[in-house]
DNA sequence: CTAGACTGAGACAGTGATGTATCAATCTAG
DNA sequence: CTAGATTGATACATCACTGTCTCAGTCTAG
């Protein structure tokens, strides 16, 4: 059967999300493909992991674009900022699966170009959070980097909740946004 | 120099928090001990990781006990429940370092006895959250397991914040409790 | 139908980590 | 001071994974 590079990448990510140290043999099996074929698409393990990293970045960037983050920051308008913030969080929830493994894969730390890209995307989000603080949409007494890490931590919780079946997929966006903004009390 | 088993375990955990796939050689060096000595204390890598898992459970259990979780649940009194909840979250923040690695070490999934212990501790926390929901201290529109996962996710964020130097240690408890209860908005 | 592309299976050497063992040096309790 | 315990250094066999290669079988476009 023909399995595209994209399909293999998706299957690899799915499997690595649950078993981050899986061997190429395991990954190949999970993708329904032989180890030889896996190596034809991704010469080395590092290349595969790196590709997954870039793939996750694309999803992330797309979520930021669709939420209109950059424009909202530029406008400075409270209602625009709030809309972008909500759209971003919901967008993150929808692509949570794409981040589970890549955000904690420490072999990616060597890929300088990728790290720069991550920093850029993170930087933009920090600017959004800071603008929201100035506009009174987010609490100003929290360090902006803590807010960013909070969202990241809640994404981890979201992925875990899906994995364990604690939460239905369709409820996830609402739960994430609600909890992020208003907490649990 | 004499380095106790406990000191080695602590150093191993500290290092594995940052480098979860570190070799025995690396771990030994981080603990200021030779690989031979490390193997004398922990015959195999699995044994070491398992010991760290049990160690983390002890910290967790102690935090629950000190917070008076069981008694609060039994009492059903809102103020007692709230006090226990706050004490638990703060306690978790203080031992966040002990959990960073062990909570994501998937080799622990094989240790059935340890997993049972984890389930028990988690079960007690779920009961506390449910009691808090009934007492109006926590939102009743959130699945109790989502609340539990939220706290877990925020702990991940806390460890990450400390690791990156985004947050000072002394601010952590407050940030964690505030964010857990009231969110970022 | 056929040629070219793609695949799975298997063999292979190289590499790094693991766990065990030995031995000389060092520390420490008594 | 001394005997026993503990340590670091080193060597060793073993193992799993990686990356490369070959070859025969299968699929597919034309």
PDB file of N, CA and C in Angstrom, chain A residues 41-124:
ATOM      1  N   UNK A  41      12.034   7.851   3.616  1.00  0.00           N
ATOM      2  CA  UNK A  41      11.384   9.162   3.743  1.00  0.00           C
ATOM      3  C   UNK A  41      12.170  10.080   4.679  1.00  0.00           C
ATOM      4  N   UNK A  42      12.685   9.495   5.759  1.00  0.00           N
ATOM      5  CA  UNK A  42      13.448  10.280   6.737  1.00  0.00           C
ATOM      6  C   UNK A  42      14.754   9.536   7.008  1.00  0.00           C
ATOM      7  N   UNK A  43      15.827  10.019   6.397  1.00  0.00           N
ATOM      8  CA  UNK A  43      17.100   9.298   6.402  1.00  0.00           C
ATOM      9  C   UNK A  43      17.532   8.912   7.817  1.00  0.00           C
ATOM     10  N   UNK A  44      17.418   9.838   8.750  1.00  0.00           N
ATOM     11  CA  UNK A  44      17.834   9.543  10.123  1.00  0.00           C
ATOM     12  C   UNK A  44      16.695   9.868  11.085  1.00  0.00           C
ATOM     13  N   UNK A  45      16.866   9.400  12.298  1.00  0.00           N
ATOM     14  CA  UNK A  45      15.856   9.669  13.316  1.00  0.00           C
ATOM     15  C   UNK A  45      15.780  11.173  13.599  1.00  0.00           C
ATOM     16  N   UNK A  46      16.934  11.797  13.672  1.00  0.00           N
ATOM     17  CA  UNK A  46      16.957  13.238  13.908  1.00  0.00           C
ATOM     18  C   UNK A  46      16.175  13.991  12.844  1.00  0.00           C
ATOM     19  N   UNK A  47      16.347  13.528  11.582  1.00  0.00           N
ATOM     20  CA  UNK A  47      15.643  14.204  10.488  1.00  0.00           C
ATOM     21  C   UNK A  47      14.131  14.078  10.671  1.00  0.00           C
ATOM     22  N   UNK A  48      13.702  12.907  11.106  1.00  0.00           N
ATOM     23  CA  UNK A  48      12.270  12.703  11.351  1.00  0.00           C
ATOM     24  C   UNK A  48      11.765  13.630  12.456  1.00  0.00           C
ATOM     25  N   UNK A  49      12.463  13.615  13.577  1.00  0.00           N
ATOM     26  CA  UNK A  49      12.047  14.446  14.706  1.00  0.00           C
ATOM     27  C   UNK A  49      12.060  15.924  14.323  1.00  0.00           C
ATOM     28  N   UNK A  50      13.098  16.321  13.606  1.00  0.00           N
ATOM     29  CA  UNK A  50      13.177  17.713  13.162  1.00  0.00           C
ATOM     30  C   UNK A  50      11.995  18.065  12.262  1.00  0.00           C
ATOM     31  N   UNK A  51      11.668  17.157  11.347  1.00  0.00           N
ATOM     32  CA  UNK A  51      10.538  17.391  10.450  1.00  0.00           C
ATOM     33  C   UNK A  51       9.252  17.557  11.244  1.00  0.00           C
ATOM     34  N   UNK A  52       9.092  16.740  12.279  1.00  0.00           N
ATOM     35  CA  UNK A  52       7.902  16.859  13.123  1.00  0.00           C
ATOM     36  C   UNK A  52       7.889  18.195  13.852  1.00  0.00           C
ATOM     37  N   UNK A  53       9.083  18.639  14.248  1.00  0.00           N
ATOM     38  CA  UNK A  53       9.192  19.939  14.902  1.00  0.00           C
ATOM     39  C   UNK A  53       8.724  21.060  13.983  1.00  0.00           C
ATOM     40  N   UNK A  54       9.225  21.056  12.763  1.00  0.00           N
ATOM     41  CA  UNK A  54       8.836  22.092  11.805  1.00  0.00           C
ATOM     42  C   UNK A  54       7.355  22.010  11.481  1.00  0.00           C
ATOM     43  N   UNK A  55       6.871  20.780  11.426  1.00  0.00           N
ATOM     44  CA  UNK A  55       5.460  20.572  11.135  1.00  0.00           C
ATOM     45  C   UNK A  55       4.614  21.207  12.244  1.00  0.00           C
ATOM     46  N   UNK A  56       5.011  20.978  13.475  1.00  0.00           N
ATOM     47  CA  UNK A  56       4.278  21.550  14.603  1.00  0.00           C
ATOM     48  C   UNK A  56       4.331  23.078  14.561  1.00  0.00           C
ATOM     49  N   UNK A  57       5.510  23.615  14.175  1.00  0.00           N
ATOM     50  CA  UNK A  57       5.646  25.073  14.080  1.00  0.00           C
ATOM     51  C   UNK A  57       4.668  25.650  13.063  1.00  0.00           C
ATOM     52  N   UNK A  58       4.518  24.932  11.945  1.00  0.00           N
ATOM     53  CA  UNK A  58       3.592  25.413  10.916  1.00  0.00           C
ATOM     54  C   UNK A  58       2.170  25.485  11.448  1.00  0.00           C
ATOM     55  N   UNK A  59       1.774  24.438  12.157  1.00  0.00           N
ATOM     56  CA  UNK A  59       0.438  24.444  12.759  1.00  0.00           C
ATOM     57  C   UNK A  59       0.291  25.634  13.709  1.00  0.00           C
ATOM     58  N   UNK A  60       1.306  25.838  14.515  1.00  0.00           N
ATOM     59  CA  UNK A  60       1.285  26.904  15.512  1.00  0.00           C
ATOM     60  C   UNK A  60       1.176  28.263  14.833  1.00  0.00           C
ATOM     61  N   UNK A  61       2.034  28.440  13.822  1.00  0.00           N
ATOM     62  CA  UNK A  61       2.030  29.715  13.100  1.00  0.00           C
ATOM     63  C   UNK A  61       0.674  29.976  12.461  1.00  0.00           C
ATOM     64  N   UNK A  62       0.105  28.929  11.882  1.00  0.00           N
ATOM     65  CA  UNK A  62      -1.190  29.070  11.236  1.00  0.00           C
ATOM     66  C   UNK A  62      -2.244  29.488  12.267  1.00  0.00           C
ATOM     67  N   UNK A  63      -2.181  28.891  13.469  1.00  0.00           N
ATOM     68  CA  UNK A  63      -3.129  29.239  14.524  1.00  0.00           C
ATOM     69  C   UNK A  63      -2.993  30.717  14.896  1.00  0.00           C
ATOM     70  N   UNK A  64      -1.748  31.192  14.971  1.00  0.00           N
ATOM     71  CA  UNK A  64      -1.527  32.605  15.299  1.00  0.00           C
ATOM     72  C   UNK A  64      -2.093  33.507  14.204  1.00  0.00           C
ATOM     73  N   UNK A  65      -1.850  33.117  12.932  1.00  0.00           N
ATOM     74  CA  UNK A  65      -2.328  33.924  11.800  1.00  0.00           C
ATOM     75  C   UNK A  65      -3.837  33.978  11.788  1.00  0.00           C
ATOM     76  N   UNK A  66      -4.455  32.797  11.926  1.00  0.00           N
ATOM     77  CA  UNK A  66      -5.916  32.745  11.868  1.00  0.00           C
ATOM     78  C   UNK A  66      -6.553  33.532  13.005  1.00  0.00           C
ATOM     79  N   UNK A  67      -5.849  33.598  14.138  1.00  0.00           N
ATOM     80  CA  UNK A  67      -6.384  34.345  15.275  1.00  0.00           C
ATOM     81  C   UNK A  67      -6.156  35.849  15.111  1.00  0.00           C
ATOM     82  N   UNK A  68      -5.341  36.219  14.124  1.00  0.00           N
ATOM     83  CA  UNK A  68      -5.069  37.629  13.893  1.00  0.00           C
ATOM     84  C   UNK A  68      -4.286  38.273  15.023  1.00  0.00           C
ATOM     85  N   UNK A  69      -3.333  37.545  15.534  1.00  0.00           N
ATOM     86  CA  UNK A  69      -2.575  38.022  16.686  1.00  0.00           C
ATOM     87  C   UNK A  69      -1.803  39.312  16.376  1.00  0.00           C
ATOM     88  N   UNK A  70      -1.034  39.262  15.292  1.00  0.00           N
ATOM     89  CA  UNK A  70      -0.187  40.417  14.955  1.00  0.00           C
ATOM     90  C   UNK A  70      -1.015  41.692  14.778  1.00  0.00           C
ATOM     91  N   UNK A  71      -2.106  41.564  14.038  1.00  0.00           N
ATOM     92  CA  UNK A  71      -2.947  42.729  13.795  1.00  0.00           C
ATOM     93  C   UNK A  71      -3.538  43.274  15.091  1.00  0.00           C
ATOM     94  N   UNK A  72      -3.965  42.360  15.945  1.00  0.00           N
ATOM     95  CA  UNK A  72      -4.562  42.779  17.211  1.00  0.00           C
ATOM     96  C   UNK A  72      -3.562  43.568  18.054  1.00  0.00           C
ATOM     97  N   UNK A  73      -2.309  43.091  18.095  1.00  0.00           N
ATOM     98  CA  UNK A  73      -1.287  43.797  18.861  1.00  0.00           C
ATOM     99  C   UNK A  73      -1.105  45.209  18.315  1.00  0.00           C
ATOM    100  N   UNK A  74      -1.047  45.275  16.985  1.00  0.00           N
ATOM    101  CA  UNK A  74      -0.823  46.573  16.351  1.00  0.00           C
ATOM    102  C   UNK A  74      -1.970  47.542  16.629  1.00  0.00           C
ATOM    103  N   UNK A  75      -3.187  47.001  16.573  1.00  0.00           N
ATOM    104  CA  UNK A  75      -4.348  47.874  16.774  1.00  0.00           C
ATOM    105  C   UNK A  75      -4.385  48.407  18.210  1.00  0.00           C
ATOM    106  N   UNK A  76      -4.071  47.537  19.165  1.00  0.00           N
ATOM    107  CA  UNK A  76      -4.148  47.961  20.557  1.00  0.00           C
ATOM    108  C   UNK A  76      -5.569  48.049  21.080  1.00  0.00           C
ATOM    109  N   UNK A  77      -6.512  47.784  20.231  1.00  0.00           N
ATOM    110  CA  UNK A  77      -7.920  47.871  20.622  1.00  0.00           C
ATOM    111  C   UNK A  77      -8.307  46.707  21.534  1.00  0.00           C
ATOM    112  N   UNK A  78      -8.848  47.015  22.722  1.00  0.00           N
ATOM    113  CA  UNK A  78      -9.190  45.974  23.700  1.00  0.00           C
ATOM    114  C   UNK A  78     -10.055  44.859  23.139  1.00  0.00           C
ATOM    115  N   UNK A  79     -11.107  45.214  22.419  1.00  0.00           N
ATOM    116  CA  UNK A  79     -12.012  44.171  21.933  1.00  0.00           C
ATOM    117  C   UNK A  79     -11.339  43.310  20.880  1.00  0.00           C
ATOM    118  N   UNK A  80     -10.521  43.914  20.039  1.00  0.00           N
ATOM    119  CA  UNK A  80      -9.774  43.145  19.047  1.00  0.00           C
ATOM    120  C   UNK A  80      -8.774  42.222  19.729  1.00  0.00           C
ATOM    121  N   UNK A  81      -8.110  42.768  20.753  1.00  0.00           N
ATOM    122  CA  UNK A  81      -7.143  41.963  21.498  1.00  0.00           C
ATOM    123  C   UNK A  81      -7.818  40.759  22.150  1.00  0.00           C
ATOM    124  N   UNK A  82      -8.952  41.010  22.760  1.00  0.00           N
ATOM    125  CA  UNK A  82      -9.657  39.926  23.436  1.00  0.00           C
ATOM    126  C   UNK A  82     -10.085  38.844  22.440  1.00  0.00           C
ATOM    127  N   UNK A  83     -10.588  39.277  21.302  1.00  0.00           N
ATOM    128  CA  UNK A  83     -11.011  38.307  20.284  1.00  0.00           C
ATOM    129  C   UNK A  83      -9.831  37.466  19.814  1.00  0.00           C
ATOM    130  N   UNK A  84      -8.690  38.121  19.601  1.00  0.00           N
ATOM    131  CA  UNK A  84      -7.494  37.395  19.154  1.00  0.00           C
ATOM    132  C   UNK A  84      -7.038  36.414  20.220  1.00  0.00           C
ATOM    133  N   UNK A  85      -7.069  36.856  21.467  1.00  0.00           N
ATOM    134  CA  UNK A  85      -6.645  35.985  22.568  1.00  0.00           C
ATOM    135  C   UNK A  85      -7.509  34.725  22.627  1.00  0.00           C
ATOM    136  N   UNK A  86      -8.823  34.922  22.561  1.00  0.00           N
ATOM    137  CA  UNK A  86      -9.724  33.779  22.615  1.00  0.00           C
ATOM    138  C   UNK A  86      -9.496  32.854  21.421  1.00  0.00           C
ATOM    139  N   UNK A  87      -9.372  33.443  20.245  1.00  0.00           N
ATOM    140  CA  UNK A  87      -9.176  32.634  19.039  1.00  0.00           C
ATOM    141  C   UNK A  87      -7.869  31.856  19.120  1.00  0.00           C
ATOM    142  N   UNK A  88      -6.848  32.485  19.685  1.00  0.00           N
ATOM    143  CA  UNK A  88      -5.548  31.813  19.807  1.00  0.00           C
ATOM    144  C   UNK A  88      -5.640  30.600  20.720  1.00  0.00           C
ATOM    145  N   UNK A  89      -6.244  30.795  21.874  1.00  0.00           N
ATOM    146  CA  UNK A  89      -6.343  29.688  22.840  1.00  0.00           C
ATOM    147  C   UNK A  89      -7.151  28.539  22.247  1.00  0.00           C
ATOM    148  N   UNK A  90      -8.251  28.879  21.599  1.00  0.00           N
ATOM    149  CA  UNK A  90      -9.072  27.835  20.986  1.00  0.00           C
ATOM    150  C   UNK A  90      -8.296  27.136  19.868  1.00  0.00           C
ATOM    151  N   UNK A  91      -7.569  27.924  19.102  1.00  0.00           N
ATOM    152  CA  UNK A  91      -6.746  27.345  18.035  1.00  0.00           C
ATOM    153  C   UNK A  91      -5.701  26.391  18.598  1.00  0.00           C
ATOM    154  N   UNK A  92      -5.097  26.782  19.684  1.00  0.00           N
ATOM    155  CA  UNK A  92      -4.102  25.930  20.337  1.00  0.00           C
ATOM    156  C   UNK A  92      -4.737  24.612  20.785  1.00  0.00           C
ATOM    157  N   UNK A  93      -5.941  24.697  21.313  1.00  0.00           N
ATOM    158  CA  UNK A  93      -6.624  23.486  21.766  1.00  0.00           C
ATOM    159  C   UNK A  93      -6.830  22.525  20.603  1.00  0.00           C
ATOM    160  N   UNK A  94      -7.162  23.103  19.454  1.00  0.00           N
ATOM    161  CA  UNK A  94      -7.471  22.249  18.306  1.00  0.00           C
ATOM    162  C   UNK A  94      -6.236  21.544  17.742  1.00  0.00           C
ATOM    163  N   UNK A  95      -5.070  22.130  17.933  1.00  0.00           N
ATOM    164  CA  UNK A  95      -3.853  21.496  17.419  1.00  0.00           C
ATOM    165  C   UNK A  95      -3.003  20.922  18.546  1.00  0.00           C
ATOM    166  N   UNK A  96      -3.639  20.732  19.706  1.00  0.00           N
ATOM    167  CA  UNK A  96      -2.888  20.258  20.877  1.00  0.00           C
ATOM    168  C   UNK A  96      -2.102  18.987  20.568  1.00  0.00           C
ATOM    169  N   UNK A  97      -2.707  18.098  19.789  1.00  0.00           N
ATOM    170  CA  UNK A  97      -2.050  16.831  19.467  1.00  0.00           C
ATOM    171  C   UNK A  97      -0.708  17.027  18.780  1.00  0.00           C
ATOM    172  N   UNK A  98      -0.618  18.091  17.999  1.00  0.00           N
ATOM    173  CA  UNK A  98       0.608  18.314  17.229  1.00  0.00           C
ATOM    174  C   UNK A  98       1.773  18.744  18.109  1.00  0.00           C
ATOM    175  N   UNK A  99       1.476  19.129  19.341  1.00  0.00           N
ATOM    176  CA  UNK A  99       2.536  19.679  20.183  1.00  0.00           C
ATOM    177  C   UNK A  99       3.016  18.731  21.281  1.00  0.00           C
ATOM    178  N   UNK A 100       2.180  17.789  21.638  1.00  0.00           N
ATOM    179  CA  UNK A 100       2.500  16.918  22.759  1.00  0.00           C
ATOM    180  C   UNK A 100       3.949  16.484  22.809  1.00  0.00           C
ATOM    181  N   UNK A 101       4.395  15.869  21.731  1.00  0.00           N
ATOM    182  CA  UNK A 101       5.760  15.341  21.728  1.00  0.00           C
ATOM    183  C   UNK A 101       6.810  16.400  21.422  1.00  0.00           C
ATOM    184  N   UNK A 102       6.555  17.203  20.404  1.00  0.00           N
ATOM    185  CA  UNK A 102       7.595  18.109  19.918  1.00  0.00           C
ATOM    186  C   UNK A 102       8.002  19.149  20.952  1.00  0.00           C
ATOM    187  N   UNK A 103       7.079  19.538  21.804  1.00  0.00           N
ATOM    188  CA  UNK A 103       7.421  20.580  22.777  1.00  0.00           C
ATOM    189  C   UNK A 103       8.332  20.069  23.873  1.00  0.00           C
ATOM    190  N   UNK A 104       8.397  18.750  24.013  1.00  0.00           N
ATOM    191  CA  UNK A 104       9.246  18.216  25.073  1.00  0.00           C
ATOM    192  C   UNK A 104      10.397  17.381  24.517  1.00  0.00           C
ATOM    193  N   UNK A 105      10.532  17.336  23.187  1.00  0.00           N
ATOM    194  CA  UNK A 105      11.612  16.566  22.569  1.00  0.00           C
ATOM    195  C   UNK A 105      12.910  17.362  22.669  1.00  0.00           C
ATOM    196  N   UNK A 106      13.770  16.944  23.567  1.00  0.00           N
ATOM    197  CA  UNK A 106      14.955  17.757  23.801  1.00  0.00           C
ATOM    198  C   UNK A 106      16.047  17.576  22.748  1.00  0.00           C
ATOM    199  N   UNK A 107      15.852  16.635  21.822  1.00  0.00           N
ATOM    200  CA  UNK A 107      16.812  16.532  20.732  1.00  0.00           C
ATOM    201  C   UNK A 107      16.631  17.705  19.767  1.00  0.00           C
ATOM    202  N   UNK A 108      15.486  18.361  19.868  1.00  0.00           N
ATOM    203  CA  UNK A 108      15.225  19.516  19.013  1.00  0.00           C
ATOM    204  C   UNK A 108      16.055  20.730  19.434  1.00  0.00           C
ATOM    205  N   UNK A 109      16.547  20.679  20.663  1.00  0.00           N
ATOM    206  CA  UNK A 109      17.289  21.828  21.180  1.00  0.00           C
ATOM    207  C   UNK A 109      18.545  22.087  20.353  1.00  0.00           C
ATOM    208  N   UNK A 110      19.006  21.068  19.632  1.00  0.00           N
ATOM    209  CA  UNK A 110      20.213  21.218  18.832  1.00  0.00           C
ATOM    210  C   UNK A 110      19.945  21.961  17.521  1.00  0.00           C
ATOM    211  N   UNK A 111      18.698  21.896  17.074  1.00  0.00           N
ATOM    212  CA  UNK A 111      18.344  22.505  15.794  1.00  0.00           C
ATOM    213  C   UNK A 111      18.186  24.024  15.976  1.00  0.00           C
ATOM    214  N   UNK A 112      19.272  24.739  15.746  1.00  0.00           N
ATOM    215  CA  UNK A 112      19.289  26.181  16.030  1.00  0.00           C
ATOM    216  C   UNK A 112      18.224  26.937  15.237  1.00  0.00           C
ATOM    217  N   UNK A 113      18.083  26.595  13.971  1.00  0.00           N
ATOM    218  CA  UNK A 113      17.118  27.299  13.123  1.00  0.00           C
ATOM    219  C   UNK A 113      15.701  27.121  13.659  1.00  0.00           C
ATOM    220  N   UNK A 114      15.408  25.906  14.064  1.00  0.00           N
ATOM    221  CA  UNK A 114      14.078  25.633  14.601  1.00  0.00           C
ATOM    222  C   UNK A 114      13.849  26.388  15.906  1.00  0.00           C
ATOM    223  N   UNK A 115      14.881  26.405  16.746  1.00  0.00           N
ATOM    224  CA  UNK A 115      14.760  27.113  18.018  1.00  0.00           C
ATOM    225  C   UNK A 115      14.508  28.607  17.797  1.00  0.00           C
ATOM    226  N   UNK A 116      15.166  29.168  16.799  1.00  0.00           N
ATOM    227  CA  UNK A 116      14.929  30.586  16.486  1.00  0.00           C
ATOM    228  C   UNK A 116      13.473  30.800  16.100  1.00  0.00           C
ATOM    229  N   UNK A 117      12.965  29.868  15.286  1.00  0.00           N
ATOM    230  CA  UNK A 117      11.573  29.976  14.841  1.00  0.00           C
ATOM    231  C   UNK A 117      10.624  29.906  16.043  1.00  0.00           C
ATOM    232  N   UNK A 118      10.917  28.982  16.955  1.00  0.00           N
ATOM    233  CA  UNK A 118      10.091  28.852  18.161  1.00  0.00           C
ATOM    234  C   UNK A 118      10.127  30.147  18.964  1.00  0.00           C
ATOM    235  N   UNK A 119      11.332  30.695  19.107  1.00  0.00           N
ATOM    236  CA  UNK A 119      11.466  31.939  19.864  1.00  0.00           C
ATOM    237  C   UNK A 119      10.631  33.051  19.254  1.00  0.00           C
ATOM    238  N   UNK A 120      10.650  33.131  17.921  1.00  0.00           N
ATOM    239  CA  UNK A 120       9.866  34.176  17.249  1.00  0.00           C
ATOM    240  C   UNK A 120       8.380  34.032  17.554  1.00  0.00           C
ATOM    241  N   UNK A 121       7.888  32.796  17.403  1.00  0.00           N
ATOM    242  CA  UNK A 121       6.460  32.566  17.637  1.00  0.00           C
ATOM    243  C   UNK A 121       6.106  32.852  19.098  1.00  0.00           C
ATOM    244  N   UNK A 122       7.002  32.443  19.996  1.00  0.00           N
ATOM    245  CA  UNK A 122       6.757  32.680  21.420  1.00  0.00           C
ATOM    246  C   UNK A 122       6.773  34.183  21.716  1.00  0.00           C
ATOM    247  N   UNK A 123       7.696  34.847  21.069  1.00  0.00           N
ATOM    248  CA  UNK A 123       7.833  36.289  21.276  1.00  0.00           C
ATOM    249  C   UNK A 123       6.534  37.013  20.928  1.00  0.00           C
ATOM    250  N   UNK A 124       5.947  36.602  19.809  1.00  0.00           N
ATOM    251  CA  UNK A 124       4.704  37.236  19.381  1.00  0.00           C
ATOM    252  C   UNK A 124       3.597  37.013  20.408  1.00  0.00           C
TER     253      UNK A 124
END
